[in-house]
Amino acid sequence: MITALILAGDDPRPLAATISALVAGVADGVVTDAVVIAAAPAPALEALADASGAALVVHAPGEDPWRAGARAARHEWLLCLEAGDVPLDGWIRALERFAGPASAGAPPALGRLHRRADGILPRLAATLAARSSRPRAGDLVHARHLTDGARPKVVRLHASVAREQEP
């Protein structure tokens, strides 16, 4: 039903936290596959992607990483996350409702999970980013929105995503 696209950095620990958080969605049959997106090949990311059954895509410099990941996705609905993102209570049901059978045909919107932010500057950045209709981490987007360049209506989903804290 949904492919998780996970934008990874150099450190595999945040990626492991995100992949672990998606297990409940896999068990419910909502998230059926994952694509790890990296700017450069890294043995630790390759090993983690392989161990979790995820595909690994290395995007070209200057290329939109979400588009690169979408090409390797098995499904039309894509959950965009950054390594370290952890969906919180209610996310599975929110994704099912938004991308379920009633969404057949042309997708009118993208679904946006609420991003929890601590501190004034992260909150301000989250507020500004929430107004954008460009796909970002925390969005459930139809692959068509990544390829046709359309600016879809943004619908807030009744679930949140948080950042895993660094050790």
PDB file of C-alpha atoms in Angstrom:
ATOM      1  CA  MET A   1       0.000   0.000   0.000  1.00  0.00           C
ATOM      2  CA  ILE A   2       2.708   2.546   1.043  1.00  0.00           C
ATOM      3  CA  THR A   3       6.447   2.727   0.393  1.00  0.00           C
ATOM      4  CA  ALA A   4       8.541   4.483   3.045  1.00  0.00           C
ATOM      5  CA  LEU A   5      11.223   6.767   1.594  1.00  0.00           C
ATOM      6  CA  ILE A   6      13.908   7.474   4.186  1.00  0.00           C
ATOM      7  CA  LEU A   7      16.473  10.184   3.535  1.00  0.00           C
ATOM      8  CA  ALA A   8      19.651   9.042   5.306  1.00  0.00           C
ATOM      9  CA  GLY A   9      22.732  10.883   6.457  1.00  0.00           C
ATOM     10  CA  ASP A  10      26.134   9.377   7.217  1.00  0.00           C
ATOM     11  CA  ASP A  11      25.249   7.975  10.647  1.00  0.00           C
ATOM     12  CA  PRO A  12      23.288   4.691  10.551  1.00  0.00           C
ATOM     13  CA  ARG A  13      21.876   5.087  14.114  1.00  0.00           C
ATOM     14  CA  PRO A  14      19.069   7.538  13.205  1.00  0.00           C
ATOM     15  CA  LEU A  15      18.224   5.360  10.200  1.00  0.00           C
ATOM     16  CA  ALA A  16      17.934   2.310  12.466  1.00  0.00           C
ATOM     17  CA  ALA A  17      15.563   4.234  14.765  1.00  0.00           C
ATOM     18  CA  THR A  18      13.301   5.149  11.843  1.00  0.00           C
ATOM     19  CA  ILE A  19      13.274   1.650  10.378  1.00  0.00           C
ATOM     20  CA  SER A  20      12.450   0.220  13.824  1.00  0.00           C
ATOM     21  CA  ALA A  21       9.572   2.683  14.225  1.00  0.00           C
ATOM     22  CA  LEU A  22       8.052   1.490  10.931  1.00  0.00           C
ATOM     23  CA  VAL A  23       7.807  -2.158  12.056  1.00  0.00           C
ATOM     24  CA  ALA A  24       4.280  -1.645  13.447  1.00  0.00           C
ATOM     25  CA  GLY A  25       3.167  -0.283  10.063  1.00  0.00           C
ATOM     26  CA  VAL A  26       4.710  -3.277   8.320  1.00  0.00           C
ATOM     27  CA  ALA A  27       2.954  -5.664  10.719  1.00  0.00           C
ATOM     28  CA  ASP A  28      -0.386  -3.951   9.935  1.00  0.00           C
ATOM     29  CA  GLY A  29       0.264  -4.211   6.187  1.00  0.00           C
ATOM     30  CA  VAL A  30       0.249  -0.441   5.657  1.00  0.00           C
ATOM     31  CA  VAL A  31       3.970  -0.004   4.960  1.00  0.00           C
ATOM     32  CA  THR A  32       5.011  -2.725   2.545  1.00  0.00           C
ATOM     33  CA  ASP A  33       8.511  -1.684   1.530  1.00  0.00           C
ATOM     34  CA  ALA A  34      11.190   0.929   2.168  1.00  0.00           C
ATOM     35  CA  VAL A  35      13.751   2.823   0.147  1.00  0.00           C
ATOM     36  CA  VAL A  36      16.772   4.357   1.864  1.00  0.00           C
ATOM     37  CA  ILE A  37      18.028   7.420  -0.012  1.00  0.00           C
ATOM     38  CA  ALA A  38      21.633   8.545   0.406  1.00  0.00           C
ATOM     39  CA  ALA A  39      23.822  11.230  -1.145  1.00  0.00           C
ATOM     40  CA  ALA A  40      26.811   8.870  -1.320  1.00  0.00           C
ATOM     41  CA  PRO A  41      27.406   5.143  -0.892  1.00  0.00           C
ATOM     42  CA  ALA A  42      28.297   4.130   2.662  1.00  0.00           C
ATOM     43  CA  PRO A  43      28.973   0.573   3.828  1.00  0.00           C
ATOM     44  CA  ALA A  44      27.077   1.046   7.120  1.00  0.00           C
ATOM     45  CA  LEU A  45      23.958   2.304   5.301  1.00  0.00           C
ATOM     46  CA  GLU A  46      24.214  -0.483   2.742  1.00  0.00           C
ATOM     47  CA  ALA A  47      24.441  -3.093   5.508  1.00  0.00           C
ATOM     48  CA  LEU A  48      21.456  -1.650   7.397  1.00  0.00           C
ATOM     49  CA  ALA A  49      19.325  -1.372   4.269  1.00  0.00           C
ATOM     50  CA  ASP A  50      20.192  -4.934   3.304  1.00  0.00           C
ATOM     51  CA  ALA A  51      19.487  -6.298   6.793  1.00  0.00           C
ATOM     52  CA  SER A  52      16.079  -4.590   6.911  1.00  0.00           C
ATOM     53  CA  GLY A  53      15.069  -5.574   3.379  1.00  0.00           C
ATOM     54  CA  ALA A  54      15.065  -1.975   2.160  1.00  0.00           C
ATOM     55  CA  ALA A  55      16.345  -0.841  -1.216  1.00  0.00           C
ATOM     56  CA  LEU A  56      19.227   1.649  -1.216  1.00  0.00           C
ATOM     57  CA  VAL A  57      19.267   4.489  -3.735  1.00  0.00           C
ATOM     58  CA  VAL A  58      22.155   6.921  -4.126  1.00  0.00           C
ATOM     59  CA  HIS A  59      20.915  10.136  -5.703  1.00  0.00           C
ATOM     60  CA  ALA A  60      23.023  12.258  -8.019  1.00  0.00           C
ATOM     61  CA  PRO A  61      24.324  15.643  -6.817  1.00  0.00           C
ATOM     62  CA  GLY A  62      21.623  18.270  -7.328  1.00  0.00           C
ATOM     63  CA  GLU A  63      18.924  15.647  -7.887  1.00  0.00           C
ATOM     64  CA  ASP A  64      15.764  15.773  -5.779  1.00  0.00           C
ATOM     65  CA  PRO A  65      16.251  12.849  -3.369  1.00  0.00           C
ATOM     66  CA  TRP A  66      12.483  12.207  -3.064  1.00  0.00           C
ATOM     67  CA  ARG A  67      12.205  11.768  -6.835  1.00  0.00           C
ATOM     68  CA  ALA A  68      15.211   9.442  -6.856  1.00  0.00           C
ATOM     69  CA  GLY A  69      13.637   7.327  -4.126  1.00  0.00           C
ATOM     70  CA  ALA A  70      10.233   7.339  -5.831  1.00  0.00           C
ATOM     71  CA  ARG A  71      11.734   5.652  -8.887  1.00  0.00           C
ATOM     72  CA  ALA A  72      12.646   2.635  -6.729  1.00  0.00           C
ATOM     73  CA  ALA A  73       9.324   2.543  -4.837  1.00  0.00           C
ATOM     74  CA  ARG A  74       6.907  -0.328  -5.367  1.00  0.00           C
ATOM     75  CA  HIS A  75       3.782   1.681  -4.564  1.00  0.00           C
ATOM     76  CA  GLU A  76       2.207   4.984  -5.613  1.00  0.00           C
ATOM     77  CA  TRP A  77       1.811   6.327  -2.060  1.00  0.00           C
ATOM     78  CA  LEU A  78       5.090   7.402  -0.464  1.00  0.00           C
ATOM     79  CA  LEU A  79       5.777   8.216   3.179  1.00  0.00           C
ATOM     80  CA  CYS A  80       8.705  10.643   3.155  1.00  0.00           C
ATOM     81  CA  LEU A  81      10.877  10.543   6.276  1.00  0.00           C
ATOM     82  CA  GLU A  82      14.342  11.618   7.327  1.00  0.00           C
ATOM     83  CA  ALA A  83      16.561   9.226   9.246  1.00  0.00           C
ATOM     84  CA  GLY A  84      15.725   9.810  12.895  1.00  0.00           C
ATOM     85  CA  ASP A  85      12.012  10.476  12.271  1.00  0.00           C
ATOM     86  CA  VAL A  86       9.739   8.380  14.469  1.00  0.00           C
ATOM     87  CA  PRO A  87       5.998   8.362  13.687  1.00  0.00           C
ATOM     88  CA  LEU A  88       3.945   8.613  16.874  1.00  0.00           C
ATOM     89  CA  ASP A  89       0.650   7.104  18.087  1.00  0.00           C
ATOM     90  CA  GLY A  90      -2.111   7.035  15.514  1.00  0.00           C
ATOM     91  CA  TRP A  91       0.093   7.290  12.429  1.00  0.00           C
ATOM     92  CA  ILE A  92      -0.934   3.955  10.940  1.00  0.00           C
ATOM     93  CA  ARG A  93      -4.657   4.730  11.023  1.00  0.00           C
ATOM     94  CA  ALA A  94      -4.068   8.269   9.707  1.00  0.00           C
ATOM     95  CA  LEU A  95      -2.131   6.906   6.703  1.00  0.00           C
ATOM     96  CA  GLU A  96      -4.749   4.214   6.045  1.00  0.00           C
ATOM     97  CA  ARG A  97      -7.552   6.777   6.020  1.00  0.00           C
ATOM     98  CA  PHE A  98      -5.719   9.168   3.716  1.00  0.00           C
ATOM     99  CA  ALA A  99      -4.301   6.677   1.203  1.00  0.00           C
ATOM    100  CA  GLY A 100      -7.001   4.015   1.446  1.00  0.00           C
ATOM    101  CA  PRO A 101      -9.428   2.865  -1.262  1.00  0.00           C
ATOM    102  CA  ALA A 102     -11.315   6.179  -1.192  1.00  0.00           C
ATOM    103  CA  SER A 103      -8.193   7.872  -2.600  1.00  0.00           C
ATOM    104  CA  ALA A 104      -8.430   6.037  -5.943  1.00  0.00           C
ATOM    105  CA  GLY A 105      -8.009   8.217  -9.022  1.00  0.00           C
ATOM    106  CA  ALA A 106      -6.177  11.510  -9.152  1.00  0.00           C
ATOM    107  CA  PRO A 107      -4.749  12.373  -5.725  1.00  0.00           C
ATOM    108  CA  PRO A 108      -6.001  15.837  -4.797  1.00  0.00           C
ATOM    109  CA  ALA A 109      -3.663  16.445  -1.888  1.00  0.00           C
ATOM    110  CA  LEU A 110      -0.708  15.346   0.122  1.00  0.00           C
ATOM    111  CA  GLY A 111      -1.034  14.347   3.755  1.00  0.00           C
ATOM    112  CA  ARG A 112       1.220  16.019   6.276  1.00  0.00           C
ATOM    113  CA  LEU A 113       2.052  14.574   9.669  1.00  0.00           C
ATOM    114  CA  HIS A 114       2.445  17.161  12.413  1.00  0.00           C
ATOM    115  CA  ARG A 115       6.130  17.629  13.252  1.00  0.00           C
ATOM    116  CA  ARG A 116       6.854  18.056  16.937  1.00  0.00           C
ATOM    117  CA  ALA A 117       9.452  20.741  17.553  1.00  0.00           C
ATOM    118  CA  ASP A 118      11.127  21.797  20.789  1.00  0.00           C
ATOM    119  CA  GLY A 119      12.331  25.376  21.145  1.00  0.00           C
ATOM    120  CA  ILE A 120      11.311  28.600  19.446  1.00  0.00           C
ATOM    121  CA  LEU A 121      13.532  28.385  16.347  1.00  0.00           C
ATOM    122  CA  PRO A 122      12.572  24.791  15.457  1.00  0.00           C
ATOM    123  CA  ARG A 123       8.888  25.705  15.982  1.00  0.00           C
ATOM    124  CA  LEU A 124       9.193  28.731  13.694  1.00  0.00           C
ATOM    125  CA  ALA A 125      10.932  26.629  11.038  1.00  0.00           C
ATOM    126  CA  ALA A 126       8.237  23.940  11.337  1.00  0.00           C
ATOM    127  CA  THR A 127       5.466  26.547  10.988  1.00  0.00           C
ATOM    128  CA  LEU A 128       7.024  28.000   7.833  1.00  0.00           C
ATOM    129  CA  ALA A 129       7.646  24.562   6.335  1.00  0.00           C
ATOM    130  CA  ALA A 130       4.050  23.518   7.066  1.00  0.00           C
ATOM    131  CA  ARG A 131       2.800  26.229   4.715  1.00  0.00           C
ATOM    132  CA  SER A 132       4.758  24.847   1.760  1.00  0.00           C
ATOM    133  CA  SER A 133       3.087  22.449  -0.647  1.00  0.00           C
ATOM    134  CA  ARG A 134       6.421  20.936  -1.689  1.00  0.00           C
ATOM    135  CA  PRO A 135       6.845  17.392  -0.363  1.00  0.00           C
ATOM    136  CA  ARG A 136       9.035  17.181   2.732  1.00  0.00           C
ATOM    137  CA  ALA A 137       9.862  14.713   5.474  1.00  0.00           C
ATOM    138  CA  GLY A 138       6.686  13.794   7.329  1.00  0.00           C
ATOM    139  CA  ASP A 139       4.494  13.841   4.212  1.00  0.00           C
ATOM    140  CA  LEU A 140       2.405  11.095   2.658  1.00  0.00           C
ATOM    141  CA  VAL A 141       2.524  11.944  -1.023  1.00  0.00           C
ATOM    142  CA  HIS A 142       1.346  10.286  -4.202  1.00  0.00           C
ATOM    143  CA  ALA A 143       4.221   9.571  -6.590  1.00  0.00           C
ATOM    144  CA  ARG A 144       2.480  11.685  -9.234  1.00  0.00           C
ATOM    145  CA  HIS A 145       3.110  14.822  -7.134  1.00  0.00           C
ATOM    146  CA  LEU A 146       6.843  14.174  -7.300  1.00  0.00           C
ATOM    147  CA  THR A 147       6.930  13.688 -11.045  1.00  0.00           C
ATOM    148  CA  ASP A 148       4.463  16.235 -12.436  1.00  0.00           C
ATOM    149  CA  GLY A 149       5.645  19.241 -10.403  1.00  0.00           C
ATOM    150  CA  ALA A 150       2.102  20.078  -9.269  1.00  0.00           C
ATOM    151  CA  ARG A 151       1.540  21.969  -6.030  1.00  0.00           C
ATOM    152  CA  PRO A 152      -1.072  19.856  -4.263  1.00  0.00           C
ATOM    153  CA  LYS A 153      -3.321  20.986  -1.461  1.00  0.00           C
ATOM    154  CA  VAL A 154      -1.842  20.069   1.923  1.00  0.00           C
ATOM    155  CA  VAL A 155      -4.061  18.140   4.344  1.00  0.00           C
ATOM    156  CA  ARG A 156      -2.950  17.831   7.956  1.00  0.00           C
ATOM    157  CA  LEU A 157      -3.124  14.269   9.167  1.00  0.00           C
ATOM    158  CA  HIS A 158      -4.164  13.527  12.735  1.00  0.00           C
ATOM    159  CA  ALA A 159      -0.830  12.041  13.747  1.00  0.00           C
ATOM    160  CA  SER A 160       2.662  13.290  14.536  1.00  0.00           C
ATOM    161  CA  VAL A 161       6.282  12.541  13.823  1.00  0.00           C
ATOM    162  CA  ALA A 162       9.136  13.295  16.206  1.00  0.00           C
ATOM    163  CA  ARG A 163      12.906  13.278  15.868  1.00  0.00           C
ATOM    164  CA  GLU A 164      14.862  10.559  17.641  1.00  0.00           C
ATOM    165  CA  GLN A 165      17.260  12.308  20.015  1.00  0.00           C
ATOM    166  CA  GLU A 166      20.975  11.882  19.404  1.00  0.00           C
ATOM    167  CA  PRO A 167      22.738   9.741  22.051  1.00  0.00           C
TER     168      PRO A 167
END
